[in-house]
Amino acid sequence: MTYQTLADDNQFKFKCPIFNAETKMATCVKLRNLVWKGLTPEKRRGCQACMSAGKCPAAQIVQKMAMSGPRSMQPDDYGSTAPVLGKLRRDILERIRPVMVMSSTIQRLSLSSIEVNMIETANERIEAMLGSAPGASSKSKASIKGKARKPRDLSSPSTEPKQKTMSKVEQAAASGDLSAAL
């Protein structure tokens, strides 16, 4: 199964919580692929900084799809053959919220003060989006099944210390009689 989200002709748009701009998923995926190849295009340097730090929602979506195996395919919530403006899911927003872009990354990519300010204030927009964000699709939730465990015996441990049996050499050494130890 291929994801429409990753296709060049994907028409899905979303509002980026980092730069507060409407953007096409296909454009973000294309830029993400260039960044992962080690290229640094002149445009969208702020996006590149967020992608390399893990704060970009599009990069997180692609990573989640790439890491899912054939048995646990992620739902294709961000793909469309017709123009549509959609919302980012709660799990993606929660994943990028705590991430910080390091100052060394900001300096390396020579970000403008406007880009730096947008990145620094992104969590406010992420919080606002979380209020109306759709939850993760039921298909993407992993079901965890395991054997029931027996409860551990929680009775108090024995207060008597266990006596260690010492060898004759250890007994002699403990008594200080080195000739007996030899």
CSV table of N, CA and C in Angstrom, one decimal:
chain,number,residue,atom,x,y,z
A,1,MET,N,0.8,-1.2,0.0
A,1,MET,CA,0.0,0.0,0.0
A,1,MET,C,0.9,1.2,0.0
A,2,THR,N,0.6,2.2,-0.9
A,2,THR,CA,1.3,3.4,-0.9
A,2,THR,C,0.4,4.5,-0.3
A,3,TYR,N,1.1,5.5,0.3
A,3,TYR,CA,0.4,6.6,1.0
A,3,TYR,C,0.2,7.7,0.0
A,4,GLN,N,-1.0,8.2,-0.1
A,4,GLN,CA,-1.3,9.4,-0.9
A,4,GLN,C,-0.6,10.6,-0.2
A,5,THR,N,-0.4,10.6,1.1
A,5,THR,CA,0.2,11.6,1.8
A,5,THR,C,1.6,11.9,1.2
A,6,LEU,N,2.3,10.9,0.8
A,6,LEU,CA,3.7,11.0,0.3
A,6,LEU,C,3.8,11.3,-1.2
A,7,ALA,N,2.6,11.3,-1.9
A,7,ALA,CA,2.6,11.5,-3.3
A,7,ALA,C,2.9,13.0,-3.7
A,8,ASP,N,3.5,13.2,-4.9
A,8,ASP,CA,3.8,14.5,-5.4
A,8,ASP,C,2.5,15.3,-5.7
A,9,ASP,N,1.4,14.5,-6.1
A,9,ASP,CA,0.2,15.2,-6.4
A,9,ASP,C,-0.8,15.3,-5.3
A,10,ASN,N,-0.3,15.1,-4.0
A,10,ASN,CA,-1.2,15.2,-2.9
A,10,ASN,C,-1.7,16.7,-2.8
A,11,GLN,N,-3.1,16.8,-2.6
A,11,GLN,CA,-3.7,18.1,-2.6
A,11,GLN,C,-4.1,18.5,-1.1
A,12,PHE,N,-3.7,17.7,-0.2
A,12,PHE,CA,-4.1,18.0,1.2
A,12,PHE,C,-3.3,19.3,1.7
A,13,LYS,N,-4.0,20.2,2.3
A,13,LYS,CA,-3.4,21.4,2.9
A,13,LYS,C,-3.7,21.4,4.4
A,14,PHE,N,-2.8,22.0,5.2
A,14,PHE,CA,-3.1,22.2,6.6
A,14,PHE,C,-2.5,23.5,7.1
A,15,LYS,N,-2.9,23.9,8.2
A,15,LYS,CA,-2.3,25.2,8.8
A,15,LYS,C,-1.1,24.7,9.7
A,16,CYS,N,0.1,25.2,9.3
A,16,CYS,CA,1.3,24.8,10.1
A,16,CYS,C,1.3,25.6,11.4
A,17,PRO,N,1.3,24.8,12.5
A,17,PRO,CA,1.3,25.5,13.8
A,17,PRO,C,2.6,26.2,14.1
A,18,ILE,N,3.7,25.9,13.4
A,18,ILE,CA,4.9,26.6,13.7
A,18,ILE,C,5.0,28.0,13.1
A,19,PHE,N,4.7,28.0,11.8
A,19,PHE,CA,4.8,29.3,11.1
A,19,PHE,C,3.4,30.0,10.8
A,20,ASN,N,2.3,29.4,11.3
A,20,ASN,CA,1.0,29.9,11.2
A,20,ASN,C,0.6,30.2,9.8
A,21,ALA,N,1.0,29.3,8.9
A,21,ALA,CA,0.7,29.5,7.5
A,21,ALA,C,0.1,28.2,6.9
A,22,GLU,N,-0.8,28.4,5.9
A,22,GLU,CA,-1.5,27.3,5.2
A,22,GLU,C,-0.4,26.7,4.2
A,23,THR,N,-0.2,25.4,4.2
A,23,THR,CA,0.8,24.8,3.4
A,23,THR,C,0.3,23.5,2.8
A,24,LYS,N,0.8,23.1,1.7
A,24,LYS,CA,0.5,21.8,1.1
A,24,LYS,C,1.4,20.7,1.7
A,25,MET,N,0.8,19.6,2.0
A,25,MET,CA,1.6,18.5,2.6
A,25,MET,C,2.6,18.1,1.6
A,26,ALA,N,2.3,18.0,0.3
A,26,ALA,CA,3.2,17.6,-0.7
A,26,ALA,C,4.5,18.5,-0.8
A,27,THR,N,4.3,19.8,-0.6
A,27,THR,CA,5.5,20.7,-0.5
A,27,THR,C,6.4,20.4,0.7
A,28,CYS,N,5.7,20.2,1.8
A,28,CYS,CA,6.5,19.9,3.0
A,28,CYS,C,7.2,18.5,2.9
A,29,VAL,N,6.6,17.5,2.3
A,29,VAL,CA,7.2,16.2,2.2
A,29,VAL,C,8.4,16.3,1.2
A,30,LYS,N,8.2,17.1,0.2
A,30,LYS,CA,9.3,17.3,-0.8
A,30,LYS,C,10.5,18.0,-0.1
A,31,LEU,N,10.3,19.0,0.7
A,31,LEU,CA,11.3,19.7,1.4
A,31,LEU,C,12.0,18.7,2.5
A,32,ARG,N,11.1,17.9,3.1
A,32,ARG,CA,11.6,17.0,4.1
A,32,ARG,C,12.6,16.0,3.5
A,33,ASN,N,12.2,15.5,2.3
A,33,ASN,CA,13.1,14.6,1.6
A,33,ASN,C,14.4,15.2,1.2
A,34,LEU,N,14.4,16.5,0.8
A,34,LEU,CA,15.7,17.1,0.5
A,34,LEU,C,16.6,17.3,1.8
A,35,VAL,N,15.9,17.6,2.9
A,35,VAL,CA,16.7,17.8,4.1
A,35,VAL,C,17.3,16.5,4.6
A,36,TRP,N,16.5,15.4,4.4
A,36,TRP,CA,17.0,14.1,4.8
A,36,TRP,C,18.1,13.6,3.9
A,37,LYS,N,18.2,14.1,2.7
A,37,LYS,CA,19.3,13.8,1.8
A,37,LYS,C,20.6,14.6,2.2
A,38,GLY,N,20.4,15.6,3.1
A,38,GLY,CA,21.6,16.4,3.5
A,38,GLY,C,21.7,17.7,2.8
A,39,LEU,N,20.7,18.0,2.0
A,39,LEU,CA,20.7,19.3,1.3
A,39,LEU,C,20.1,20.4,2.1
A,40,THR,N,20.5,21.6,1.8
A,40,THR,CA,19.9,22.8,2.5
A,40,THR,C,19.5,23.8,1.5
A,41,PRO,N,18.3,23.7,1.0
A,41,PRO,CA,17.8,24.7,0.0
A,41,PRO,C,17.8,26.1,0.6
A,42,GLU,N,17.8,27.1,-0.2
A,42,GLU,CA,17.8,28.5,0.3
A,42,GLU,C,16.5,28.9,0.9
A,43,LYS,N,15.4,28.3,0.4
A,43,LYS,CA,14.1,28.7,0.9
A,43,LYS,C,13.7,27.8,2.1
A,44,ARG,N,12.8,28.4,2.9
A,44,ARG,CA,12.2,27.7,4.1
A,44,ARG,C,13.2,27.2,5.1
A,45,ARG,N,14.2,28.0,5.4
A,45,ARG,CA,15.2,27.6,6.4
A,45,ARG,C,14.6,27.3,7.7
A,46,GLY,N,13.6,28.1,8.1
A,46,GLY,CA,13.0,27.8,9.4
A,46,GLY,C,12.3,26.4,9.5
A,47,CYS,N,11.7,26.0,8.3
A,47,CYS,CA,11.1,24.7,8.2
A,47,CYS,C,12.2,23.6,8.4
A,48,GLN,N,13.4,23.9,7.7
A,48,GLN,CA,14.5,23.0,7.8
A,48,GLN,C,15.0,22.8,9.2
A,49,ALA,N,15.0,23.9,10.0
A,49,ALA,CA,15.5,23.8,11.4
A,49,ALA,C,14.5,23.0,12.2
A,50,CYS,N,13.2,23.2,12.0
A,50,CYS,CA,12.2,22.4,12.7
A,50,CYS,C,12.3,21.0,12.3
A,51,MET,N,12.5,20.7,11.0
A,51,MET,CA,12.5,19.3,10.6
A,51,MET,C,13.7,18.6,11.2
A,52,SER,N,14.9,19.2,11.2
A,52,SER,CA,16.0,18.5,11.8
A,52,SER,C,15.9,18.4,13.3
A,53,ALA,N,15.1,19.2,14.0
A,53,ALA,CA,14.9,19.1,15.4
A,53,ALA,C,13.8,18.1,15.8
A,54,GLY,N,12.9,17.9,14.8
A,54,GLY,CA,11.8,17.0,15.1
A,54,GLY,C,10.5,17.8,15.5
A,55,LYS,N,10.5,19.1,15.2
A,55,LYS,CA,9.4,20.0,15.6
A,55,LYS,C,8.4,20.2,14.4
A,56,CYS,N,8.7,19.7,13.3
A,56,CYS,CA,7.9,19.9,12.1
A,56,CYS,C,6.8,18.8,12.0
A,57,PRO,N,5.6,19.2,11.9
A,57,PRO,CA,4.5,18.1,11.9
A,57,PRO,C,4.6,17.2,10.7
A,58,ALA,N,4.9,17.8,9.5
A,58,ALA,CA,5.0,17.0,8.3
A,58,ALA,C,6.1,15.9,8.4
A,59,ALA,N,7.3,16.3,9.0
A,59,ALA,CA,8.4,15.3,9.2
A,59,ALA,C,7.9,14.2,10.1
A,60,GLN,N,7.2,14.6,11.2
A,60,GLN,CA,6.7,13.6,12.1
A,60,GLN,C,5.7,12.6,11.5
A,61,ILE,N,4.9,13.2,10.6
A,61,ILE,CA,3.9,12.3,9.9
A,61,ILE,C,4.6,11.3,9.0
A,62,VAL,N,5.6,11.8,8.3
A,62,VAL,CA,6.4,10.9,7.4
A,62,VAL,C,7.1,9.9,8.2
A,63,GLN,N,7.7,10.3,9.3
A,63,GLN,CA,8.5,9.3,10.1
A,63,GLN,C,7.5,8.3,10.6
A,64,LYS,N,6.4,8.6,11.1
A,64,LYS,CA,5.4,7.7,11.6
A,64,LYS,C,5.0,6.7,10.5
A,65,MET,N,4.8,7.2,9.3
A,65,MET,CA,4.4,6.3,8.2
A,65,MET,C,5.6,5.4,7.8
A,66,ALA,N,6.8,5.9,7.8
A,66,ALA,CA,8.0,5.1,7.5
A,66,ALA,C,8.3,4.0,8.5
A,67,MET,N,8.0,4.3,9.8
A,67,MET,CA,8.3,3.3,10.8
A,67,MET,C,7.2,2.3,11.0
A,68,SER,N,6.1,2.5,10.4
A,68,SER,CA,5.0,1.4,10.5
A,68,SER,C,5.3,0.3,9.5
A,69,GLY,N,5.2,-0.9,10.0
A,69,GLY,CA,5.5,-2.0,9.1
A,69,GLY,C,4.3,-2.3,8.3
A,70,PRO,N,4.3,-3.3,7.4
A,70,PRO,CA,3.2,-3.7,6.6
A,70,PRO,C,2.0,-4.2,7.4
A,71,ARG,N,2.2,-4.7,8.6
A,71,ARG,CA,1.1,-5.2,9.4
A,71,ARG,C,0.4,-4.1,10.1
A,72,SER,N,1.1,-3.0,10.3
A,72,SER,CA,0.5,-1.9,11.1
A,72,SER,C,0.5,-0.6,10.3
A,73,MET,N,0.0,-0.6,9.1
A,73,MET,CA,0.0,0.6,8.3
A,73,MET,C,-0.7,1.7,9.0
A,74,GLN,N,-0.2,2.9,8.9
A,74,GLN,CA,-0.8,4.1,9.5
A,74,GLN,C,-1.9,4.5,8.6
A,75,PRO,N,-3.0,5.1,9.1
A,75,PRO,CA,-4.1,5.6,8.3
A,75,PRO,C,-3.5,6.8,7.4
A,76,ASP,N,-4.1,6.9,6.2
A,76,ASP,CA,-3.6,8.0,5.3
A,76,ASP,C,-4.5,9.2,5.5
A,77,ASP,N,-4.4,9.8,6.7
A,77,ASP,CA,-5.2,10.9,7.1
A,77,ASP,C,-4.8,12.3,6.4
A,78,TYR,N,-3.7,12.3,5.8
A,78,TYR,CA,-3.1,13.6,5.3
A,78,TYR,C,-3.0,13.5,3.7
A,79,GLY,N,-3.7,12.6,3.1
A,79,GLY,CA,-3.6,12.5,1.6
A,79,GLY,C,-4.9,12.8,1.0
A,80,SER,N,-4.9,13.5,-0.2
A,80,SER,CA,-6.1,13.7,-0.9
A,80,SER,C,-5.8,14.0,-2.3
A,81,THR,N,-6.6,13.5,-3.2
A,81,THR,CA,-6.5,13.8,-4.7
A,81,THR,C,-7.2,15.1,-5.1
A,82,ALA,N,-8.1,15.6,-4.2
A,82,ALA,CA,-8.8,16.8,-4.4
A,82,ALA,C,-8.4,17.8,-3.4
A,83,PRO,N,-8.3,19.1,-3.8
A,83,PRO,CA,-7.9,20.1,-2.8
A,83,PRO,C,-8.8,20.1,-1.5
A,84,VAL,N,-8.2,20.0,-0.4
A,84,VAL,CA,-8.9,20.0,0.9
A,84,VAL,C,-8.0,20.6,2.0
A,85,LEU,N,-8.6,21.3,2.9
A,85,LEU,CA,-7.9,21.9,4.0
A,85,LEU,C,-8.3,21.1,5.3
A,86,GLY,N,-7.3,20.4,5.8
A,86,GLY,CA,-7.6,19.5,6.9
A,86,GLY,C,-6.8,19.9,8.2
A,87,LYS,N,-7.0,19.1,9.2
A,87,LYS,CA,-6.4,19.5,10.5
A,87,LYS,C,-5.4,18.4,10.9
A,88,LEU,N,-4.4,18.8,11.6
A,88,LEU,CA,-3.4,17.8,12.2
A,88,LEU,C,-4.0,17.1,13.3
A,89,ARG,N,-3.7,15.8,13.4
A,89,ARG,CA,-4.2,15.0,14.5
A,89,ARG,C,-3.5,15.4,15.9
A,90,ARG,N,-4.2,15.1,16.9
A,90,ARG,CA,-3.8,15.3,18.3
A,90,ARG,C,-2.4,14.7,18.6
A,91,ASP,N,-2.2,13.4,18.1
A,91,ASP,CA,-1.0,12.7,18.4
A,91,ASP,C,0.2,13.4,17.8
A,92,ILE,N,0.1,14.0,16.6
A,92,ILE,CA,1.2,14.7,16.0
A,92,ILE,C,1.5,16.0,16.7
A,93,LEU,N,0.4,16.7,17.1
A,93,LEU,CA,0.6,18.0,17.8
A,93,LEU,C,1.3,17.7,19.2
A,94,GLU,N,0.8,16.7,19.8
A,94,GLU,CA,1.4,16.4,21.1
A,94,GLU,C,2.9,15.9,21.0
A,95,ARG,N,3.2,15.3,19.9
A,95,ARG,CA,4.6,14.9,19.6
A,95,ARG,C,5.5,16.0,19.4
A,96,ILE,N,5.1,17.1,18.7
A,96,ILE,CA,6.0,18.2,18.4
A,96,ILE,C,6.0,19.3,19.4
A,97,ARG,N,5.0,19.3,20.3
A,97,ARG,CA,4.9,20.4,21.3
A,97,ARG,C,6.1,20.5,22.2
A,98,PRO,N,6.6,19.4,22.8
A,98,PRO,CA,7.8,19.6,23.7
A,98,PRO,C,9.1,19.8,23.1
A,99,VAL,N,9.2,19.7,21.8
A,99,VAL,CA,10.5,19.7,21.1
A,99,VAL,C,11.0,21.2,21.0
A,100,MET,N,12.3,21.4,21.2
A,100,MET,CA,12.9,22.7,21.1
A,100,MET,C,13.9,22.6,20.0
A,101,VAL,N,14.0,23.7,19.3
A,101,VAL,CA,15.0,23.8,18.2
A,101,VAL,C,16.3,24.5,18.9
A,102,MET,N,17.4,23.8,18.8
A,102,MET,CA,18.6,24.2,19.4
A,102,MET,C,19.1,25.5,18.8
A,103,SER,N,19.8,26.4,19.5
A,103,SER,CA,20.3,27.6,19.0
A,103,SER,C,21.4,27.4,18.0
A,104,SER,N,22.1,26.2,18.1
A,104,SER,CA,23.2,25.9,17.2
A,104,SER,C,22.6,25.6,15.8
A,105,THR,N,21.4,25.0,15.8
A,105,THR,CA,20.7,24.8,14.5
A,105,THR,C,20.2,26.1,13.9
A,106,ILE,N,19.7,26.9,14.7
A,106,ILE,CA,19.2,28.3,14.3
A,106,ILE,C,20.4,29.1,13.7
A,107,GLN,N,21.5,29.0,14.3
A,107,GLN,CA,22.7,29.7,13.8
A,107,GLN,C,23.2,29.1,12.6
A,108,ARG,N,23.3,27.8,12.5
A,108,ARG,CA,23.8,27.1,11.3
A,108,ARG,C,23.0,27.4,10.1
A,109,LEU,N,21.7,27.5,10.2
A,109,LEU,CA,20.8,27.8,9.1
A,109,LEU,C,20.6,29.3,8.9
A,110,SER,N,21.1,30.1,9.7
A,110,SER,CA,21.0,31.6,9.6
A,110,SER,C,19.6,32.1,9.5
A,111,LEU,N,18.8,31.7,10.5
A,111,LEU,CA,17.4,32.1,10.5
A,111,LEU,C,17.2,33.5,10.8
A,112,SER,N,16.1,34.1,10.3
A,112,SER,CA,15.8,35.5,10.5
A,112,SER,C,15.2,35.6,11.9
A,113,SER,N,15.1,36.8,12.4
A,113,SER,CA,14.5,37.0,13.8
A,113,SER,C,13.0,36.7,13.8
A,114,ILE,N,12.4,36.9,12.6
A,114,ILE,CA,11.0,36.6,12.5
A,114,ILE,C,10.8,35.1,12.6
A,115,GLU,N,11.6,34.3,11.9
A,115,GLU,CA,11.5,32.8,11.9
A,115,GLU,C,11.8,32.3,13.4
A,116,VAL,N,12.8,32.9,14.0
A,116,VAL,CA,13.1,32.5,15.4
A,116,VAL,C,12.0,32.7,16.3
A,117,ASN,N,11.3,33.9,16.2
A,117,ASN,CA,10.2,34.3,17.0
A,117,ASN,C,9.0,33.3,16.8
A,118,MET,N,8.8,32.9,15.5
A,118,MET,CA,7.7,32.0,15.2
A,118,MET,C,8.0,30.6,15.8
A,119,ILE,N,9.2,30.2,15.8
A,119,ILE,CA,9.5,28.9,16.4
A,119,ILE,C,9.4,28.9,17.9
A,120,GLU,N,9.9,30.0,18.5
A,120,GLU,CA,9.8,30.2,19.9
A,120,GLU,C,8.4,30.3,20.5
A,121,THR,N,7.5,30.8,19.7
A,121,THR,CA,6.1,31.0,20.1
A,121,THR,C,5.1,29.9,19.5
A,122,ALA,N,5.7,28.9,18.9
A,122,ALA,CA,4.9,27.9,18.3
A,122,ALA,C,4.0,27.1,19.2
A,123,ASN,N,4.5,26.9,20.5
A,123,ASN,CA,3.7,26.1,21.4
A,123,ASN,C,2.4,26.7,21.7
A,124,GLU,N,2.3,28.0,21.7
A,124,GLU,CA,1.0,28.7,21.9
A,124,GLU,C,0.0,28.3,20.8
A,125,ARG,N,0.4,28.3,19.6
A,125,ARG,CA,-0.4,27.9,18.5
A,125,ARG,C,-0.8,26.4,18.5
A,126,ILE,N,0.2,25.6,18.9
A,126,ILE,CA,0.0,24.2,19.1
A,126,ILE,C,-1.1,23.9,20.1
A,127,GLU,N,-1.0,24.6,21.3
A,127,GLU,CA,-2.0,24.4,22.3
A,127,GLU,C,-3.4,24.8,21.8
A,128,ALA,N,-3.5,25.9,21.1
A,128,ALA,CA,-4.7,26.3,20.5
A,128,ALA,C,-5.3,25.3,19.6
A,129,MET,N,-4.5,24.7,18.7
A,129,MET,CA,-4.9,23.7,17.8
A,129,MET,C,-5.3,22.4,18.5
A,130,LEU,N,-4.7,22.1,19.6
A,130,LEU,CA,-5.1,20.8,20.3
A,130,LEU,C,-6.5,20.8,20.8
A,131,GLY,N,-7.1,22.0,21.0
A,131,GLY,CA,-8.5,22.1,21.4
A,131,GLY,C,-9.5,21.6,20.4
A,132,SER,N,-9.2,21.7,19.1
A,132,SER,CA,-10.1,21.2,18.1
A,132,SER,C,-9.5,20.1,17.2
A,133,ALA,N,-8.3,19.6,17.6
A,133,ALA,CA,-7.7,18.6,16.8
A,133,ALA,C,-8.4,17.2,16.9
A,134,PRO,N,-8.5,16.6,15.8
A,134,PRO,CA,-9.1,15.2,15.8
A,134,PRO,C,-8.2,14.3,16.5
A,135,GLY,N,-8.7,13.3,17.1
A,135,GLY,CA,-7.9,12.2,17.8
A,135,GLY,C,-7.3,11.3,16.7
A,136,ALA,N,-6.4,10.5,17.2
A,136,ALA,CA,-5.8,9.6,16.3
A,136,ALA,C,-6.8,8.6,15.8
A,137,SER,N,-6.7,8.2,14.5
A,137,SER,CA,-7.7,7.2,14.0
A,137,SER,C,-7.6,5.9,14.8
A,138,SER,N,-8.8,5.3,14.8
A,138,SER,CA,-8.8,4.0,15.6
A,138,SER,C,-7.9,3.0,14.9
A,139,LYS,N,-7.7,3.1,13.6
A,139,LYS,CA,-6.8,2.1,13.0
A,139,LYS,C,-5.3,2.3,13.4
A,140,SER,N,-4.9,3.5,13.9
A,140,SER,CA,-3.5,3.7,14.2
A,140,SER,C,-3.2,3.3,15.7
A,141,LYS,N,-4.3,3.0,16.5
A,141,LYS,CA,-4.0,2.7,17.9
A,141,LYS,C,-3.6,1.2,17.9
A,142,ALA,N,-2.5,1.0,18.6
A,142,ALA,CA,-2.0,-0.4,18.7
A,142,ALA,C,-2.7,-1.1,19.8
A,143,SER,N,-3.1,-2.3,19.6
A,143,SER,CA,-3.7,-3.0,20.7
A,143,SER,C,-2.7,-3.9,21.3
A,144,ILE,N,-2.6,-3.8,22.6
A,144,ILE,CA,-1.6,-4.5,23.4
A,144,ILE,C,-2.2,-5.7,24.1
A,145,LYS,N,-1.8,-6.8,23.8
A,145,LYS,CA,-2.3,-8.0,24.4
A,145,LYS,C,-1.2,-8.7,25.1
A,146,GLY,N,-1.4,-9.2,26.3
A,146,GLY,CA,-0.4,-10.0,26.9
A,146,GLY,C,-1.0,-11.0,27.9
A,147,LYS,N,-0.1,-11.8,28.5
A,147,LYS,CA,-0.6,-12.7,29.5
A,147,LYS,C,-0.9,-12.0,30.8
A,148,ALA,N,-1.9,-12.5,31.5
A,148,ALA,CA,-2.1,-11.9,32.8
A,148,ALA,C,-1.1,-12.4,33.7
A,149,ARG,N,-0.6,-11.6,34.6
A,149,ARG,CA,0.4,-11.9,35.5
A,149,ARG,C,-0.2,-12.2,36.9
A,150,LYS,N,0.5,-13.1,37.6
A,150,LYS,CA,0.1,-13.4,38.9
A,150,LYS,C,0.6,-12.3,39.8
A,151,PRO,N,-0.2,-11.9,40.8
A,151,PRO,CA,0.3,-10.8,41.7
A,151,PRO,C,1.4,-11.4,42.5
A,152,ARG,N,2.4,-10.5,42.8
A,152,ARG,CA,3.5,-10.9,43.6
A,152,ARG,C,3.0,-11.1,45.0
A,153,ASP,N,3.7,-11.9,45.8
A,153,ASP,CA,3.5,-12.0,47.2
A,153,ASP,C,4.0,-10.8,47.9
A,154,LEU,N,3.1,-10.0,48.5
A,154,LEU,CA,3.5,-8.8,49.1
A,154,LEU,C,3.7,-8.9,50.6
A,155,SER,N,3.7,-10.1,51.1
A,155,SER,CA,3.9,-10.3,52.6
A,155,SER,C,5.3,-9.7,52.9
A,156,SER,N,5.4,-9.3,54.2
A,156,SER,CA,6.7,-8.7,54.6
A,156,SER,C,7.8,-9.7,54.5
A,157,PRO,N,8.9,-9.2,54.2
A,157,PRO,CA,10.1,-10.1,54.1
A,157,PRO,C,10.5,-10.6,55.5
A,158,SER,N,11.2,-11.7,55.5
A,158,SER,CA,11.7,-12.2,56.8
A,158,SER,C,12.7,-11.2,57.4
A,159,THR,N,12.5,-11.0,58.7
A,159,THR,CA,13.4,-10.0,59.3
A,159,THR,C,14.7,-10.7,59.8
A,160,GLU,N,14.8,-12.0,59.7
A,160,GLU,CA,16.0,-12.6,60.1
A,160,GLU,C,17.0,-12.7,58.9
A,161,PRO,N,18.2,-12.1,59.2
A,161,PRO,CA,19.2,-12.2,58.1
A,161,PRO,C,19.6,-13.6,57.8
A,162,LYS,N,19.8,-14.0,56.6
A,162,LYS,CA,20.3,-15.3,56.3
A,162,LYS,C,21.8,-15.4,56.6
A,163,GLN,N,22.1,-16.5,57.3
A,163,GLN,CA,23.5,-16.7,57.6
A,163,GLN,C,24.3,-17.3,56.4
A,164,LYS,N,25.4,-16.7,56.2
A,164,LYS,CA,26.2,-17.2,55.1
A,164,LYS,C,27.2,-18.2,55.7
A,165,THR,N,27.3,-19.3,55.1
A,165,THR,CA,28.3,-20.3,55.6
A,165,THR,C,29.7,-19.9,55.0
A,166,MET,N,30.6,-19.8,55.9
A,166,MET,CA,32.0,-19.4,55.5
A,166,MET,C,32.9,-20.6,55.5
A,167,SER,N,33.8,-20.6,54.5
A,167,SER,CA,34.7,-21.6,54.4
A,167,SER,C,35.7,-21.5,55.5
A,168,LYS,N,36.5,-22.5,55.8
A,168,LYS,CA,37.6,-22.5,56.8
A,168,LYS,C,38.5,-21.3,56.6
A,169,VAL,N,38.9,-21.1,55.3
A,169,VAL,CA,39.8,-20.0,55.0
A,169,VAL,C,39.2,-18.7,55.3
A,170,GLU,N,37.9,-18.5,55.0
A,170,GLU,CA,37.3,-17.2,55.3
A,170,GLU,C,37.1,-17.0,56.8
A,171,GLN,N,36.8,-18.1,57.6
A,171,GLN,CA,36.7,-18.0,59.0
A,171,GLN,C,38.1,-17.6,59.6
A,172,ALA,N,39.1,-18.2,59.1
A,172,ALA,CA,40.5,-17.9,59.6
A,172,ALA,C,40.9,-16.5,59.3
A,173,ALA,N,40.6,-16.0,58.1
A,173,ALA,CA,40.9,-14.7,57.8
A,173,ALA,C,40.1,-13.7,58.6
A,174,ALA,N,38.8,-14.0,58.9
A,174,ALA,CA,38.0,-13.1,59.7
A,174,ALA,C,38.5,-13.0,61.1
A,175,SER,N,39.1,-14.1,61.6
A,175,SER,CA,39.5,-14.1,63.0
A,175,SER,C,40.9,-13.4,63.1
A,176,GLY,N,41.5,-13.2,62.0
A,176,GLY,CA,42.8,-12.6,62.0
A,176,GLY,C,44.0,-13.5,62.1
A,177,ASP,N,43.7,-14.8,62.1
A,177,ASP,CA,44.8,-15.8,62.2
A,177,ASP,C,45.2,-16.2,60.8
A,178,LEU,N,46.2,-15.5,60.3
A,178,LEU,CA,46.6,-15.6,58.9
A,178,LEU,C,47.3,-17.0,58.7
A,179,SER,N,48.0,-17.5,59.7
A,179,SER,CA,48.6,-18.8,59.5
A,179,SER,C,47.6,-19.9,59.3
A,180,ALA,N,46.4,-19.8,60.0
A,180,ALA,CA,45.4,-20.8,59.8
A,180,ALA,C,44.7,-20.6,58.4
A,181,ALA,N,44.7,-19.4,57.9
A,181,ALA,CA,44.2,-19.2,56.6
A,181,ALA,C,45.0,-19.8,55.5
A,182,LEU,N,46.3,-19.9,55.7
A,182,LEU,CA,47.2,-20.5,54.7
A,182,LEU,C,47.1,-22.0,54.8
